[in-house]
C-alpha positions in Angstrom: 60.7 98.8 105.9 62.7 98.5 109.3 62.6 95.1 109.0 66.3 93.8 107.9 64.1 91.1 105.9 62.2 93.4 104.2 62.5 93.4 100.0 61.4 96.5 98.7 61.2 96.5 94.9 63.3 99.8 93.1 62.2 100.4 89.9 65.3 102.0 87.9 63.7 103.3 84.1 66.0 105.2 81.5 68.4 105.4 84.4 71.3 103.6 86.1 72.0 104.9 89.3 71.5 102.3 91.5 73.6 102.9 94.0 73.2 106.3 94.4 69.4 105.6 94.9 69.9 103.0 97.1 72.5 105.0 99.1 70.0 107.5 99.4 67.1 105.0 100.6 69.6 103.4 103.7 69.1 106.8 105.0 65.8 106.3 106.2 66.0 102.2 105.6 69.6 101.1 107.4 68.8 97.7 107.7 66.4 97.1 105.0 67.4 95.1 101.8 66.0 95.9 98.0 65.2 94.2 94.5 66.2 96.3 91.6 64.1 96.3 88.1 63.5 97.5 85.1 59.9 96.8 84.7 57.1 99.2 85.7 54.6 96.5 86.5 57.0 95.9 90.0 55.1 99.0 90.2 52.1 97.5 92.3 51.1 96.5 95.7 52.7 97.1 99.2 56.0 99.9 99.4 58.0 99.6 96.0 60.3 102.9 95.0 59.7 104.0 91.3 62.2 106.3 89.3 62.5 107.7 86.1 64.7 109.8 83.9 62.8 110.2 80.2 64.5 111.0 77.3 62.7 114.7 77.5 64.4 115.4 80.8 61.6 114.7 83.0 62.6 113.1 86.3 59.7 111.0 88.4 60.1 109.5 91.8 57.0 107.9 92.8 57.5 106.3 96.5 55.0 104.0 98.0 54.8 102.9 101.8 51.7 100.9 103.3 49.6 101.5 100.3 49.8 105.3 100.0 52.0 106.7 96.8 53.6 110.2 97.0 54.8 111.0 93.9 57.4 114.7 92.7 59.0 115.7 89.6 61.6 117.6 88.2 63.0 118.7 85.0 66.6 118.9 83.6 68.3 119.4 80.4 68.0 117.0 78.3 72.3 116.5 77.8 72.6 117.0 82.1 75.5 115.8 82.9 75.5 113.1 84.7 76.2 113.8 87.9 73.2 116.6 88.1 70.8 114.1 87.0 72.4 111.8 89.7 71.5 114.9 91.9 68.0 115.7 90.9 66.9 112.0 91.0 68.0 111.4 94.4 66.9 115.1 95.5 63.7 114.0 95.1 63.4 110.4 96.2 65.0 112.4 99.8 62.5 115.2 100.0 59.5 112.2 99.5 61.1 110.5 102.2 61.7 113.0 104.6 58.0 113.6 104.4 56.5 110.3 104.6 59.0 108.9 107.2 59.5 111.7 109.4 63.0 111.2 109.1 65.5 113.8 109.2 69.1 112.5 107.6 71.3 115.0 110.1 73.8 114.7 107.2 70.9 115.6 104.3 72.1 114.4 100.9 75.8 113.2 101.9 75.5 109.6 101.3 79.8 109.9 101.0 82.3 108.2 104.0 84.2 111.3 104.0 82.1 114.6 104.1 85.5 116.3 105.5 87.8 115.4 102.3 84.9 117.8 100.4 84.8 120.4 102.8 89.0 120.4 102.4 89.0 120.4 98.4 86.5 123.6 98.5 88.6 125.0 101.1 91.7 124.9 98.9 89.5 126.0 96.0 89.6 129.4 97.8 85.8 129.3 99.1 84.9 131.0 102.2 83.8 129.8 105.6 80.1 130.8 104.3 79.9 130.3 100.9 80.6 126.4 101.7 78.4 126.6 104.5 75.4 127.8 102.6 76.5 125.1 99.5 76.4 122.0 102.2 73.1 123.5 103.5 71.1 124.4 100.8 72.5 122.0 98.0 72.9 119.0 100.2 70.6 119.7 103.2 72.8 118.8 105.8 72.1 120.6 109.4 73.7 123.4 110.8 75.3 121.2 113.5 76.7 118.4 110.9 78.2 121.2 109.1 80.1 123.2 111.6 81.2 119.3 112.8 82.8 118.9 109.4 84.3 122.3 109.1 85.9 122.4 112.4 87.3 118.9 111.5 88.6 120.1 108.4 90.1 123.2 109.7 92.0 121.4 112.2 92.9 118.5 109.7 94.6 121.1 107.0 98.0 121.8 108.9 98.8 118.1 109.1 97.5 117.4 105.6 99.7 120.5 104.5 102.6 118.2 105.8 102.0 115.0 104.2 105.2 113.4 102.6 103.4 111.9 99.5 106.6 110.7 98.3 106.8 108.4 101.7 104.5 105.5 102.5 103.0 104.3 105.7 102.9 99.9 106.5 100.1 98.7 108.4 100.3 95.5 110.0 97.6 93.0 110.8 96.6 90.8 113.9 93.6 89.8 112.6 92.5 87.8 116.5 90.3 88.9 118.9 89.5 86.8 122.0 86.0 86.7 121.3 83.7 88.3 118.8 81.9 91.3 119.8 78.2 91.5 118.9 78.6 94.6 116.7 82.2 94.1 114.8 81.9 93.0 110.9 86.0 93.5 111.1 87.9 90.0 109.6 88.6 88.4 113.0 89.0 85.2 114.1 89.1 84.3 118.2 92.1 82.6 120.0 89.9 79.5 120.5 89.8 78.4 117.0 92.9 80.2 115.7 95.4 79.1 118.0 96.5 76.4 115.7 97.0 78.5 113.0 99.1 81.1 114.8 102.4 79.8 114.8 102.3 79.7 110.5 100.1 82.7 110.5 102.7 84.9 112.4 105.9 83.1 110.3 103.7 84.2 106.7 103.5 88.0 108.4 107.3 88.0 109.1 108.0 87.1 105.7 106.1 89.0 104.5 107.4 92.0 106.7 110.7 90.7 105.0 109.6 91.3 101.6 108.0 94.4 102.2 110.9 95.9 104.1 113.5 94.7 100.9 110.9 96.6 98.4 110.9 99.7 100.2 115.1 99.6 100.3 115.7 98.6 96.8 112.9 102.0 95.9 114.6 104.1 98.9 111.4 104.7 100.2 110.8 106.4 103.5 108.3 104.9 105.7 106.5 107.7 107.4 103.6 105.8 110.1 103.8 102.5 111.2 100.1 101.1 112.6 99.4 98.1 114.0 95.6 97.0 113.5 93.3 93.9 114.0 91.3 92.4 115.1 93.2 92.8 118.3 97.1 93.0 118.5 97.4 92.4 121.8 95.4 89.0 121.2 98.9 87.5 120.6 101.4 86.6 123.6 104.1 88.9 124.6 106.4 86.9 122.9 105.0 86.8 119.9 103.8 90.1 119.6 107.9 90.6 120.5 108.6 88.3 117.3 106.3 90.8 114.7 107.7 93.7 115.9 111.3 93.0 115.5 110.3 91.8 112.2 109.2 95.9 111.7 112.7 97.1 113.2 114.7 94.7 111.5 113.3 95.6 108.2 112.5 99.2 108.3 114.1 102.4 109.1 112.4 103.4 112.4 114.7 106.5 112.6 112.3 108.3 109.9 109.2 107.0 111.5 106.9 110.5 112.6 104.3 107.9 114.4 104.2 104.5 115.3 100.7 103.0 116.9 99.4 99.8 118.6 95.6 99.0 118.9 96.4 97.2 122.1 92.5 97.3 121.6 90.4 95.2 124.3 91.8 95.1 127.9 91.3 91.9 128.6 94.4 91.0 126.5 96.5 93.9 127.6 99.3 92.8 130.6 102.2 94.8 131.5 104.7 92.4 129.5 103.0 93.1 126.2 102.9 96.9 127.1 106.9 97.0 127.6 107.2 94.8 124.8 105.3 97.4 122.2 107.4 100.5 124.1 110.4 98.7 123.8 110.4 98.0 120.0 109.1 101.7 119.5 105.8 102.4 119.5 104.7 105.4 121.6 101.2 105.4 120.6 98.6 102.9 121.6 95.3 102.6 121.9 92.5 100.9 124.5 89.2 100.3 123.5 86.7 100.0 126.3 83.9 101.5 123.7 81.9 101.6 126.9 82.4 101.5 131.0 78.9 99.6 131.9 79.3 96.4 132.7 75.8 95.4 131.5 76.3 96.2 128.3 79.8 95.1 127.4 77.9 91.6 128.2 75.2 92.4 126.1 77.8 93.0 123.6 79.8 90.0 124.2 83.1 91.4 125.7 84.6 90.1 128.7 86.0 92.8 130.4 84.4 94.7 132.8 84.2 98.3 132.7 87.0 99.0 135.8 89.1 96.2 133.6 89.3 99.2 130.9 90.3 101.6 133.4 92.9 99.1 135.3 94.3 98.9 131.7 94.7 102.4 130.6 95.8 103.0 134.7 98.6 100.6 133.5 99.7 102.1 130.1 100.5 105.3 131.8 102.3 103.2 134.5 104.6 101.6 131.5 105.4 105.1 130.3 103.1 105.5 127.5 102.3 109.4 126.6 100.0 109.5 123.8 96.9 106.4 124.2 93.8 106.8 122.3 90.6 104.9 124.0 88.0 104.2 121.1 83.8 104.8 122.4 80.5 104.0 120.8 77.3 105.6 120.8 74.7 103.6 120.9 75.7 100.4 122.1 72.3 97.7 122.1 70.9 98.5 125.4 73.3 101.8 126.5 71.6 104.6 127.8 72.3 108.2 127.2 73.2 108.8 130.7 75.5 105.5 130.7 76.9 106.8 127.7 77.6 110.1 129.6 78.8 108.5 132.2 81.3 107.0 130.2 82.6 109.8 128.7 82.9 111.8 131.4 85.1 109.0 133.1 87.0 108.5 130.0 88.0 111.8 129.9 88.7 112.5 133.5 91.5 109.6 132.8 93.2 112.1 130.5 93.7 109.9 127.7 95.4 112.0 124.3 92.6 111.0 122.0 88.9 110.2 122.2 87.3 108.8 119.3 83.6 108.3 119.1 81.9 106.0 116.5 78.6 105.5 116.4 76.8 101.4 116.1 76.5 100.4 112.6 74.8 97.8 111.9 76.8 95.8 109.2 75.4 92.5 107.4 78.7 90.2 108.8 77.7 91.1 112.2 75.7 89.2 114.7 73.9 92.6 115.5 72.2 92.8 111.9 70.0 90.1 112.2 68.6 91.7 114.7 69.1 95.3 113.3 65.0 96.4 113.8 65.4 96.1 117.5 68.6 98.1 118.4 68.1 100.9 115.9 65.5 103.1 117.9 68.2 104.4 120.3 69.6 107.2 121.6 72.8 107.5 120.2 71.8 111.3 118.7 71.5 112.5 121.9 75.0 110.7 122.8 77.1 112.1 119.8 75.3 115.5 120.7 76.8 115.7 124.2 80.3 113.9 122.8 80.9 117.0 121.0 80.6 120.2 123.2 81.7 118.1 125.9 85.2 116.9 124.2 85.5 120.0 122.2 85.1 121.8 126.5 88.1 119.6 127.6 90.5 120.6 125.1 90.2 117.9 122.4 89.3 118.9 119.0 87.4 116.7 116.0 91.0 116.2 113.7 89.2 113.3 111.4 85.4 111.8 110.3 84.4 109.5 108.6 80.7 107.8 108.0 79.2 104.4 107.2 76.1 102.7 105.7 74.0 101.7 108.4 75.3 103.7 110.7 72.9 104.4 113.4 70.6 107.6 113.4 73.1 108.5 109.8 75.4 109.8 112.6 79.3 109.7 111.9 82.7 108.8 113.7 85.4 111.2 114.9 88.5 111.9 116.3 89.1 113.9 118.9 92.9 114.7 119.9 94.3 117.6 121.8 96.3 119.7 120.0 99.9 118.5 119.2 98.3 114.7 119.6 96.3 113.7 116.1 97.4 110.5 114.7 99.0 111.4 111.0 97.6 107.6 110.0 93.9 108.1 110.5 94.5 111.1 108.1 96.1 109.4 105.6 94.0 106.2 105.7 90.8 108.6 105.3 92.6 111.7 103.2 93.6 109.1 100.1 97.1 110.9 100.1 99.7 108.5 100.8 100.5 104.6 100.0 99.6 102.8 102.2 101.9 98.8 102.7 99.6 96.4 104.1 100.8 93.3 105.5 99.3 90.4 106.7 95.6 88.4 106.6 93.0 90.6 105.3 94.9 93.5 104.9 95.2 96.2 101.7 98.0 98.1 99.9 96.8 101.4 98.5 99.0 102.2 96.1 98.3 106.4 95.3 99.9 107.6 91.9 99.9 110.4 90.3 96.7 112.6 89.3 95.4 110.8 92.1 94.4 107.6 90.7 94.3 104.5 93.6 94.9 100.5 93.4 94.7 98.9 95.8 95.7 95.0 96.8 94.2 92.8 98.9 95.5 89.8 100.7 93.4 87.4 101.4 90.7 87.4 104.5 91.4 84.3 106.1 94.5 83.0 107.8 94.5 79.9 105.9 94.2 81.6 102.8 96.8 83.7 103.3 99.4 80.9 104.8 98.6 78.2 102.0 98.5 80.8 99.0 101.5 83.1 100.4 103.9 82.9 97.5 100.8 83.5 94.8 99.6 86.9 97.0 103.8 87.8 97.2 103.7 87.9 93.5 101.6 90.8 93.5 104.2 92.9 95.0 106.0 93.5 91.9 103.3 96.3 91.5 104.2 97.7 94.7 108.1 98.3 93.2 106.8 99.9 90.0 103.9 102.6 92.3 107.1 103.2 95.1 109.5 104.2 92.0 107.4 106.6 90.9 105.7 108.5 93.6 109.5 109.8 93.6 108.5 112.0 91.3 105.1 112.8 92.6 105.3 117.2 93.7 103.7 117.8 96.8 100.9 119.4 97.3 
């Protein structure tokens, strides 16, 4: 079942927990595909999973792999709440799969992307550290290492969450272009070769959207708290084009009240002194230089056109230009990367002394090139790499402050942002915690509107530049909802 072309039949009788069942299966078969049915006749032949919740409260799960079936049952109350029925079914499935595959997912039954948010909520409910750790271990079967990581991250995050201004908003600016597409990438990004002819129109439309959003922000007297330029790779555009976009931000928003202004410089092969000076001059104080690895052979495998030394030079250049808040991104588990190679990269980045280091784990998404060879890339030492990164970074003063998980991540691991005290990214926490409205500008950007009672509405911009340009006026009609939301958040009570 590790073959990404496999289609295992999943039979569901008496329940509708398709998402939860599939999420549990993905913990063990992260590149497999499934078919779903309500026909008991499909539970024959090769591999299959049979699940049933009967009217009298009997929960049955049967898993057949390689012709060998194993069945477990349990009893729940006839009037059990939906979440309790879901938990009972998924736990049976999880326990059978642990025995049959030998795989023990480190996050246990937790399939959500934000385990830290669950810890934060429990702390705010008054639960002790012991109670939280026991709950994660006993109920969700999370390993002690991951419980510790989640708890430490929550503790480091809480002081920042307590300073969130729920009446403010953040701004995300999308520049969805890259020099080339990395093999692991699942973002909506476009190579410069194919996008170059669209660039003038795209930048013009983006600046118009920034003007419209700026007008809405002023009319509703909304403070912009943080600004984040993402992509793609924002520094894929020229220094002149970058200046045009950043000047549009400066013209349309009050930067005096902005607590954090970040630009993902990203790939070292796009970073020049001229671009860095534009970024600094126009108000951004935090940038990312993202080598992912310093191993030249691995860089070639994933489709990067720069060397590890280029990444080091780009970082040093940013320091010379005057940046005092630099983040670097690394990926554990890249194809052909060894544990020793990853350790060398991490140790070298620590020597460079960035203010924050984010350690991602390779995720094999369907839209990424790597998905086509998923089964060839999931047997790697990602766990060993991550296990090295946690104590190493913490021993050098980098504390975990935000975390998220994704489907199809190698070894069911996580992505963690580590920072020196005082250099945590507000925006990264806001985007994960869903406690502030975020206004998205540009192709593939998403506006997240936070209403009272933590109700969230999203407005998605078109994914592709030509759609964004062609249907710009139609897209802008949706901004009326933004106006109504910003008026209402004035009355949200701070936590």
